[in-house]
DNA sequence: TATCAGTTTAGAACGATTCTAATGTATTGA
DNA sequence: TCAATACATTAGAATCGTTCTAAACTGATA
């Protein structure tokens, strides 16, 4: 991500100091799964004094512009994924860690959806033991 | 579920008045997905004055004894499923409703799990549009 | 460079859940 | 049958992730 300011402007997001810092971290080329808390910790490490409220606001702003995906992994917190392509995950409960599955998978034997409902997308979560 | 008291005792759960009422509702032969809130509402309808704390306690006690499954569907609340067999779900975000998929499905093209990790189970969530 | 809409922030509020500690009740064994 | 006691229930307080509020700030625009 070369010109973050330009990138944010393209998405109708004002490139404020805080958003630039967060976008630089999130979109550095390595896909990430973050929660408000883990992101806050990373930002603290890099001595960026960004308030929690702004972190929440920014994650949601980015989500609304399609820059992040929301994951429904567990009920304790909201995970955001910088990989917005359709993909699946390994999940280690023990490590509280997600790993992208970037290969194509096929699900067979799917029953018809209920009346008047259409399938939007299929998400596979592969739970790991250890 | 004929003799709920016996059933609870078998699971080392004291068959208190509250647990019997809740178990009778949950294990009436029709699989259910409940949250503390939806269960509380059902219990209110049947004029069972059971405190929220007890509802939470009971759901967790039942979960710990393997009578309920916890579902990770969204981050707003915890869903409990009376169907403890391995199965999948349709999910309608709009209706905030889950529908069991009780047929066998196969997932193909799964990559190898990360080093030293074993696959525990595979969960498929089929998102519905409307 | 003044204006103003959009943004950040601390701290309050919120909603789901858990905890506390006092009261109540099922079980046990004499 | 009836303590004794271990386990359950409860109201309300506490907690925790998240959202809201309203005041201060800042990037864009003219």
mmCIF file of N, CA and C in Angstrom, chain B residues 14-107:
data_model
loop_
_atom_site.group_PDB
_atom_site.id
_atom_site.type_symbol
_atom_site.label_atom_id
_atom_site.label_comp_id
_atom_site.label_asym_id
_atom_site.label_seq_id
_atom_site.Cartn_x
_atom_site.Cartn_y
_atom_site.Cartn_z
ATOM 1 N N UNK B 14 -28.937 -31.929 39.983
ATOM 2 C CA UNK B 14 -30.070 -32.014 40.894
ATOM 3 C C UNK B 14 -31.329 -31.530 40.203
ATOM 4 N N UNK B 15 -32.362 -32.338 40.235
ATOM 5 C CA UNK B 15 -33.592 -31.942 39.551
ATOM 6 C C UNK B 15 -34.384 -30.929 40.359
ATOM 7 N N UNK B 16 -33.904 -29.716 40.340
ATOM 8 C CA UNK B 16 -34.641 -28.665 41.043
ATOM 9 C C UNK B 16 -35.830 -28.252 40.188
ATOM 10 N N UNK B 17 -36.748 -27.528 40.825
ATOM 11 C CA UNK B 17 -37.952 -27.085 40.133
ATOM 12 C C UNK B 17 -37.583 -26.350 38.840
ATOM 13 N N UNK B 18 -36.635 -25.433 38.960
ATOM 14 C CA UNK B 18 -36.265 -24.596 37.815
ATOM 15 C C UNK B 18 -35.652 -25.425 36.693
ATOM 16 N N UNK B 19 -34.736 -26.324 37.068
ATOM 17 C CA UNK B 19 -34.081 -27.136 36.042
ATOM 18 C C UNK B 19 -35.080 -28.046 35.343
ATOM 19 N N UNK B 20 -36.046 -28.544 36.093
ATOM 20 C CA UNK B 20 -37.051 -29.425 35.491
ATOM 21 C C UNK B 20 -37.884 -28.652 34.473
ATOM 22 N N UNK B 21 -38.290 -27.450 34.846
ATOM 23 C CA UNK B 21 -39.074 -26.625 33.921
ATOM 24 C C UNK B 21 -38.281 -26.341 32.647
ATOM 25 N N UNK B 22 -37.025 -25.933 32.833
ATOM 26 C CA UNK B 22 -36.204 -25.574 31.674
ATOM 27 C C UNK B 22 -35.921 -26.803 30.812
ATOM 28 N N UNK B 23 -35.592 -27.922 31.455
ATOM 29 C CA UNK B 23 -35.302 -29.139 30.691
ATOM 30 C C UNK B 23 -36.543 -29.611 29.951
ATOM 31 N N UNK B 24 -37.696 -29.527 30.593
ATOM 32 C CA UNK B 24 -38.942 -29.909 29.923
ATOM 33 C C UNK B 24 -39.171 -29.076 28.676
ATOM 34 N N UNK B 25 -38.872 -27.823 28.784
ATOM 35 C CA UNK B 25 -39.046 -26.963 27.612
ATOM 36 C C UNK B 25 -38.019 -27.295 26.531
ATOM 37 N N UNK B 26 -36.745 -27.392 26.923
ATOM 38 C CA UNK B 26 -35.693 -27.572 25.918
ATOM 39 C C UNK B 26 -35.732 -28.944 25.256
ATOM 40 N N UNK B 27 -36.023 -29.978 26.054
ATOM 41 C CA UNK B 27 -35.895 -31.339 25.538
ATOM 42 C C UNK B 27 -37.254 -31.983 25.308
ATOM 43 N N UNK B 28 -38.119 -31.226 24.638
ATOM 44 C CA UNK B 28 -39.471 -31.729 24.375
ATOM 45 C C UNK B 28 -39.537 -32.506 23.070
ATOM 46 N N UNK B 29 -38.400 -32.767 22.470
ATOM 47 C CA UNK B 29 -38.385 -33.551 21.246
ATOM 48 C C UNK B 29 -38.185 -32.712 20.001
ATOM 49 N N UNK B 30 -38.371 -31.408 20.137
ATOM 50 C CA UNK B 30 -38.155 -30.502 19.007
ATOM 51 C C UNK B 30 -36.849 -29.739 19.241
ATOM 52 N N UNK B 31 -35.907 -29.905 18.329
ATOM 53 C CA UNK B 31 -34.638 -29.202 18.522
ATOM 54 C C UNK B 31 -34.827 -27.697 18.490
ATOM 55 N N UNK B 32 -34.074 -27.030 19.351
ATOM 56 C CA UNK B 32 -34.221 -25.584 19.509
ATOM 57 C C UNK B 32 -32.875 -24.886 19.541
ATOM 58 N N UNK B 33 -32.894 -23.633 19.126
ATOM 59 C CA UNK B 33 -31.739 -22.760 19.318
ATOM 60 C C UNK B 33 -32.200 -21.637 20.231
ATOM 61 N N UNK B 34 -31.586 -21.515 21.377
ATOM 62 C CA UNK B 34 -32.023 -20.476 22.310
ATOM 63 C C UNK B 34 -30.858 -19.611 22.761
ATOM 64 N N UNK B 35 -31.205 -18.396 23.155
ATOM 65 C CA UNK B 35 -30.267 -17.567 23.893
ATOM 66 C C UNK B 35 -30.883 -17.389 25.274
ATOM 67 N N UNK B 36 -30.109 -16.859 26.205
ATOM 68 C CA UNK B 36 -30.644 -16.619 27.542
ATOM 69 C C UNK B 36 -31.924 -15.801 27.430
ATOM 70 N N UNK B 37 -31.898 -14.843 26.502
ATOM 71 C CA UNK B 37 -33.038 -13.942 26.359
ATOM 72 C C UNK B 37 -34.265 -14.654 25.795
ATOM 73 N N UNK B 38 -34.084 -15.407 24.711
ATOM 74 C CA UNK B 38 -35.255 -16.076 24.126
ATOM 75 C C UNK B 38 -35.821 -17.101 25.102
ATOM 76 N N UNK B 39 -34.937 -17.785 25.814
ATOM 77 C CA UNK B 39 -35.413 -18.762 26.793
ATOM 78 C C UNK B 39 -36.186 -18.065 27.899
ATOM 79 N N UNK B 40 -35.655 -16.964 28.364
ATOM 80 C CA UNK B 40 -36.331 -16.197 29.407
ATOM 81 C C UNK B 40 -37.729 -15.783 28.947
ATOM 82 N N UNK B 41 -37.831 -15.352 27.694
ATOM 83 C CA UNK B 41 -39.140 -14.952 27.170
ATOM 84 C C UNK B 41 -40.119 -16.120 27.147
ATOM 85 N N UNK B 42 -39.648 -17.275 26.692
ATOM 86 C CA UNK B 42 -40.506 -18.457 26.666
ATOM 87 C C UNK B 42 -40.985 -18.806 28.069
ATOM 88 N N UNK B 43 -40.060 -18.713 29.020
ATOM 89 C CA UNK B 43 -40.402 -19.081 30.388
ATOM 90 C C UNK B 43 -41.395 -18.088 30.986
ATOM 91 N N UNK B 44 -41.251 -16.837 30.600
ATOM 92 C CA UNK B 44 -42.204 -15.835 31.071
ATOM 93 C C UNK B 44 -43.602 -16.148 30.540
ATOM 94 N N UNK B 45 -43.656 -16.508 29.240
ATOM 95 C CA UNK B 45 -44.947 -16.871 28.639
ATOM 96 C C UNK B 45 -45.635 -17.974 29.426
ATOM 97 N N UNK B 46 -44.836 -18.949 29.883
ATOM 98 C CA UNK B 46 -45.454 -20.053 30.630
ATOM 99 C C UNK B 46 -45.489 -19.746 32.130
ATOM 100 N N UNK B 47 -45.347 -18.458 32.439
ATOM 101 C CA UNK B 47 -45.465 -17.978 33.815
ATOM 102 C C UNK B 47 -44.541 -18.686 34.809
ATOM 103 N N UNK B 48 -43.388 -19.087 34.307
ATOM 104 C CA UNK B 48 -42.399 -19.660 35.214
ATOM 105 C C UNK B 48 -41.484 -18.528 35.651
ATOM 106 N N UNK B 49 -41.567 -18.163 36.898
ATOM 107 C CA UNK B 49 -40.772 -17.038 37.373
ATOM 108 C C UNK B 49 -39.362 -17.473 37.722
ATOM 109 N N UNK B 50 -38.539 -17.616 36.680
ATOM 110 C CA UNK B 50 -37.167 -18.057 36.912
ATOM 111 C C UNK B 50 -36.233 -16.895 36.615
ATOM 112 N N UNK B 51 -35.348 -16.625 37.557
ATOM 113 C CA UNK B 51 -34.490 -15.445 37.405
ATOM 114 C C UNK B 51 -33.495 -15.642 36.270
ATOM 115 N N UNK B 52 -33.071 -14.513 35.723
ATOM 116 C CA UNK B 52 -32.098 -14.541 34.624
ATOM 117 C C UNK B 52 -30.830 -15.274 35.044
ATOM 118 N N UNK B 53 -30.381 -15.016 36.256
ATOM 119 C CA UNK B 53 -29.154 -15.666 36.738
ATOM 120 C C UNK B 53 -29.296 -17.179 36.663
ATOM 121 N N UNK B 54 -30.450 -17.676 37.053
ATOM 122 C CA UNK B 54 -30.674 -19.121 37.015
ATOM 123 C C UNK B 54 -30.705 -19.625 35.581
ATOM 124 N N UNK B 55 -31.277 -18.848 34.687
ATOM 125 C CA UNK B 55 -31.309 -19.238 33.280
ATOM 126 C C UNK B 55 -29.881 -19.367 32.758
ATOM 127 N N UNK B 56 -29.059 -18.390 33.054
ATOM 128 C CA UNK B 56 -27.649 -18.474 32.638
ATOM 129 C C UNK B 56 -26.976 -19.680 33.280
ATOM 130 N N UNK B 57 -27.159 -19.831 34.578
ATOM 131 C CA UNK B 57 -26.535 -20.964 35.280
ATOM 132 C C UNK B 57 -26.964 -22.282 34.658
ATOM 133 N N UNK B 58 -28.253 -22.407 34.416
ATOM 134 C CA UNK B 58 -28.793 -23.671 33.922
ATOM 135 C C UNK B 58 -28.285 -23.976 32.520
ATOM 136 N N UNK B 59 -28.274 -22.959 31.661
ATOM 137 C CA UNK B 59 -27.760 -23.185 30.308
ATOM 138 C C UNK B 59 -26.314 -23.672 30.379
ATOM 139 N N UNK B 60 -25.540 -23.067 31.257
ATOM 140 C CA UNK B 60 -24.140 -23.497 31.347
ATOM 141 C C UNK B 60 -23.996 -24.862 31.985
ATOM 142 N N UNK B 61 -24.824 -25.138 32.991
ATOM 143 C CA UNK B 61 -24.780 -26.477 33.599
ATOM 144 C C UNK B 61 -25.120 -27.529 32.552
ATOM 145 N N UNK B 62 -26.165 -27.280 31.786
ATOM 146 C CA UNK B 62 -26.574 -28.234 30.743
ATOM 147 C C UNK B 62 -25.471 -28.363 29.696
ATOM 148 N N UNK B 63 -24.876 -27.250 29.356
ATOM 149 C CA UNK B 63 -23.790 -27.273 28.372
ATOM 150 C C UNK B 63 -22.633 -28.124 28.882
ATOM 151 N N UNK B 64 -22.298 -27.935 30.140
ATOM 152 C CA UNK B 64 -21.165 -28.674 30.701
ATOM 153 C C UNK B 64 -21.411 -30.179 30.759
ATOM 154 N N UNK B 65 -22.675 -30.546 30.872
ATOM 155 C CA UNK B 65 -23.002 -31.970 30.899
ATOM 156 C C UNK B 65 -23.254 -32.515 29.496
ATOM 157 N N UNK B 66 -23.027 -31.689 28.504
ATOM 158 C CA UNK B 66 -23.172 -32.163 27.125
ATOM 159 C C UNK B 66 -24.602 -32.214 26.628
ATOM 160 N N UNK B 67 -25.511 -31.565 27.329
ATOM 161 C CA UNK B 67 -26.911 -31.576 26.896
ATOM 162 C C UNK B 67 -27.189 -30.495 25.865
ATOM 163 N N UNK B 68 -26.302 -29.530 25.791
ATOM 164 C CA UNK B 68 -26.457 -28.437 24.827
ATOM 165 C C UNK B 68 -25.127 -28.201 24.132
ATOM 166 N N UNK B 69 -25.233 -27.655 22.938
ATOM 167 C CA UNK B 69 -24.060 -27.241 22.196
ATOM 168 C C UNK B 69 -24.036 -25.726 22.196
ATOM 169 N N UNK B 70 -22.850 -25.142 22.201
ATOM 170 C CA UNK B 70 -22.757 -23.690 22.069
ATOM 171 C C UNK B 70 -22.493 -23.387 20.606
ATOM 172 N N UNK B 71 -23.152 -22.407 20.082
ATOM 173 C CA UNK B 71 -22.926 -22.032 18.691
ATOM 174 C C UNK B 71 -22.238 -20.678 18.618
ATOM 175 N N UNK B 72 -21.341 -20.555 17.643
ATOM 176 C CA UNK B 72 -20.655 -19.287 17.464
ATOM 177 C C UNK B 72 -21.209 -18.644 16.204
ATOM 178 N N UNK B 73 -22.308 -17.996 16.343
ATOM 179 C CA UNK B 73 -23.011 -17.490 15.181
ATOM 180 C C UNK B 73 -22.812 -15.998 15.023
ATOM 181 N N UNK B 74 -23.045 -15.266 16.043
ATOM 182 C CA UNK B 74 -22.655 -13.868 15.957
ATOM 183 C C UNK B 74 -22.152 -13.428 17.321
ATOM 184 N N UNK B 75 -21.689 -12.211 17.361
ATOM 185 C CA UNK B 75 -20.983 -11.791 18.563
ATOM 186 C C UNK B 75 -21.880 -11.046 19.519
ATOM 187 N N UNK B 76 -23.146 -11.054 19.244
ATOM 188 C CA UNK B 76 -24.019 -10.288 20.116
ATOM 189 C C UNK B 76 -24.542 -11.088 21.301
ATOM 190 N N UNK B 77 -24.701 -12.372 21.072
ATOM 191 C CA UNK B 77 -25.188 -13.199 22.180
ATOM 192 C C UNK B 77 -24.764 -14.639 21.937
ATOM 193 N N UNK B 78 -24.897 -15.466 22.957
ATOM 194 C CA UNK B 78 -24.511 -16.865 22.847
ATOM 195 C C UNK B 78 -25.741 -17.696 22.525
ATOM 196 N N UNK B 79 -25.655 -18.497 21.475
ATOM 197 C CA UNK B 79 -26.736 -19.401 21.116
ATOM 198 C C UNK B 79 -26.438 -20.795 21.665
ATOM 199 N N UNK B 80 -27.475 -21.427 22.230
ATOM 200 C CA UNK B 80 -27.348 -22.817 22.653
ATOM 201 C C UNK B 80 -28.258 -23.662 21.779
ATOM 202 N N UNK B 81 -27.772 -24.831 21.412
ATOM 203 C CA UNK B 81 -28.477 -25.709 20.484
ATOM 204 C C UNK B 81 -28.785 -27.017 21.198
ATOM 205 N N UNK B 82 -30.062 -27.416 21.152
ATOM 206 C CA UNK B 82 -30.417 -28.685 21.817
ATOM 207 C C UNK B 82 -30.022 -29.885 20.965
ATOM 208 N N UNK B 83 -29.635 -29.627 19.727
ATOM 209 C CA UNK B 83 -29.146 -30.711 18.879
ATOM 210 C C UNK B 83 -27.634 -30.809 19.055
ATOM 211 N N UNK B 84 -27.201 -31.814 19.825
ATOM 212 C CA UNK B 84 -25.767 -31.903 20.139
ATOM 213 C C UNK B 84 -25.003 -32.785 19.156
ATOM 214 N N UNK B 85 -25.734 -33.383 18.201
ATOM 215 C CA UNK B 85 -25.063 -34.122 17.125
ATOM 216 C C UNK B 85 -24.306 -33.128 16.259
ATOM 217 N N UNK B 86 -23.288 -33.631 15.582
ATOM 218 C CA UNK B 86 -22.567 -32.762 14.653
ATOM 219 C C UNK B 86 -23.470 -32.452 13.461
ATOM 220 N N UNK B 87 -23.698 -31.172 13.224
ATOM 221 C CA UNK B 87 -24.542 -30.784 12.103
ATOM 222 C C UNK B 87 -24.221 -29.352 11.701
ATOM 223 N N UNK B 88 -24.860 -28.917 10.623
ATOM 224 C CA UNK B 88 -24.562 -27.594 10.096
ATOM 225 C C UNK B 88 -25.815 -26.714 10.140
ATOM 226 N N UNK B 89 -25.662 -25.472 9.700
ATOM 227 C CA UNK B 89 -26.789 -24.537 9.809
ATOM 228 C C UNK B 89 -26.948 -23.629 8.605
ATOM 229 N N UNK B 90 -28.201 -23.307 8.346
ATOM 230 C CA UNK B 90 -28.519 -22.133 7.560
ATOM 231 C C UNK B 90 -28.624 -20.987 8.559
ATOM 232 N N UNK B 91 -28.240 -19.808 8.125
ATOM 233 C CA UNK B 91 -28.365 -18.655 9.006
ATOM 234 C C UNK B 91 -28.919 -17.472 8.236
ATOM 235 N N UNK B 92 -30.003 -16.944 8.729
ATOM 236 C CA UNK B 92 -30.560 -15.736 8.145
ATOM 237 C C UNK B 92 -30.275 -14.574 9.087
ATOM 238 N N UNK B 93 -29.400 -13.720 8.633
ATOM 239 C CA UNK B 93 -29.021 -12.576 9.458
ATOM 240 C C UNK B 93 -30.236 -11.683 9.678
ATOM 241 N N UNK B 94 -30.977 -11.511 8.608
ATOM 242 C CA UNK B 94 -32.154 -10.651 8.656
ATOM 243 C C UNK B 94 -33.126 -11.111 9.756
ATOM 244 N N UNK B 95 -33.400 -12.414 9.771
ATOM 245 C CA UNK B 95 -34.351 -12.937 10.751
ATOM 246 C C UNK B 95 -33.674 -13.294 12.069
ATOM 247 N N UNK B 96 -32.336 -13.214 12.096
ATOM 248 C CA UNK B 96 -31.592 -13.679 13.279
ATOM 249 C C UNK B 96 -32.034 -15.098 13.626
ATOM 250 N N UNK B 97 -32.136 -15.921 12.598
ATOM 251 C CA UNK B 97 -32.633 -17.291 12.809
ATOM 252 C C UNK B 97 -31.687 -18.322 12.240
ATOM 253 N N UNK B 98 -31.614 -19.424 12.956
ATOM 254 C CA UNK B 98 -30.810 -20.571 12.548
ATOM 255 C C UNK B 98 -31.719 -21.719 12.171
ATOM 256 N N UNK B 99 -31.335 -22.457 11.144
ATOM 257 C CA UNK B 99 -32.091 -23.641 10.758
ATOM 258 C C UNK B 99 -31.110 -24.793 10.631
ATOM 259 N N UNK B 100 -31.418 -25.886 11.287
ATOM 260 C CA UNK B 100 -30.530 -27.049 11.240
ATOM 261 C C UNK B 100 -30.418 -27.631 9.841
ATOM 262 N N UNK B 101 -29.236 -28.067 9.510
ATOM 263 C CA UNK B 101 -29.023 -28.884 8.309
ATOM 264 C C UNK B 101 -28.658 -30.267 8.818
ATOM 265 N N UNK B 102 -29.587 -31.186 8.673
ATOM 266 C CA UNK B 102 -29.356 -32.493 9.290
ATOM 267 C C UNK B 102 -28.897 -33.565 8.314
ATOM 268 N N UNK B 103 -28.623 -33.150 7.067
ATOM 269 C CA UNK B 103 -28.101 -34.127 6.117
ATOM 270 C C UNK B 103 -26.576 -34.079 6.148
ATOM 271 N N UNK B 104 -25.981 -35.167 5.691
ATOM 272 C CA UNK B 104 -24.523 -35.235 5.641
ATOM 273 C C UNK B 104 -23.994 -34.371 4.512
ATOM 274 N N UNK B 105 -22.993 -33.578 4.793
ATOM 275 C CA UNK B 105 -22.368 -32.795 3.735
ATOM 276 C C UNK B 105 -20.892 -33.131 3.714
ATOM 277 N N UNK B 106 -20.313 -33.019 2.538
ATOM 278 C CA UNK B 106 -18.885 -33.302 2.399
ATOM 279 C C UNK B 106 -18.173 -32.030 1.977
ATOM 280 N N UNK B 107 -17.038 -31.789 2.583
ATOM 281 C CA UNK B 107 -16.219 -30.659 2.191
ATOM 282 C C UNK B 107 -14.983 -31.215 1.514
#
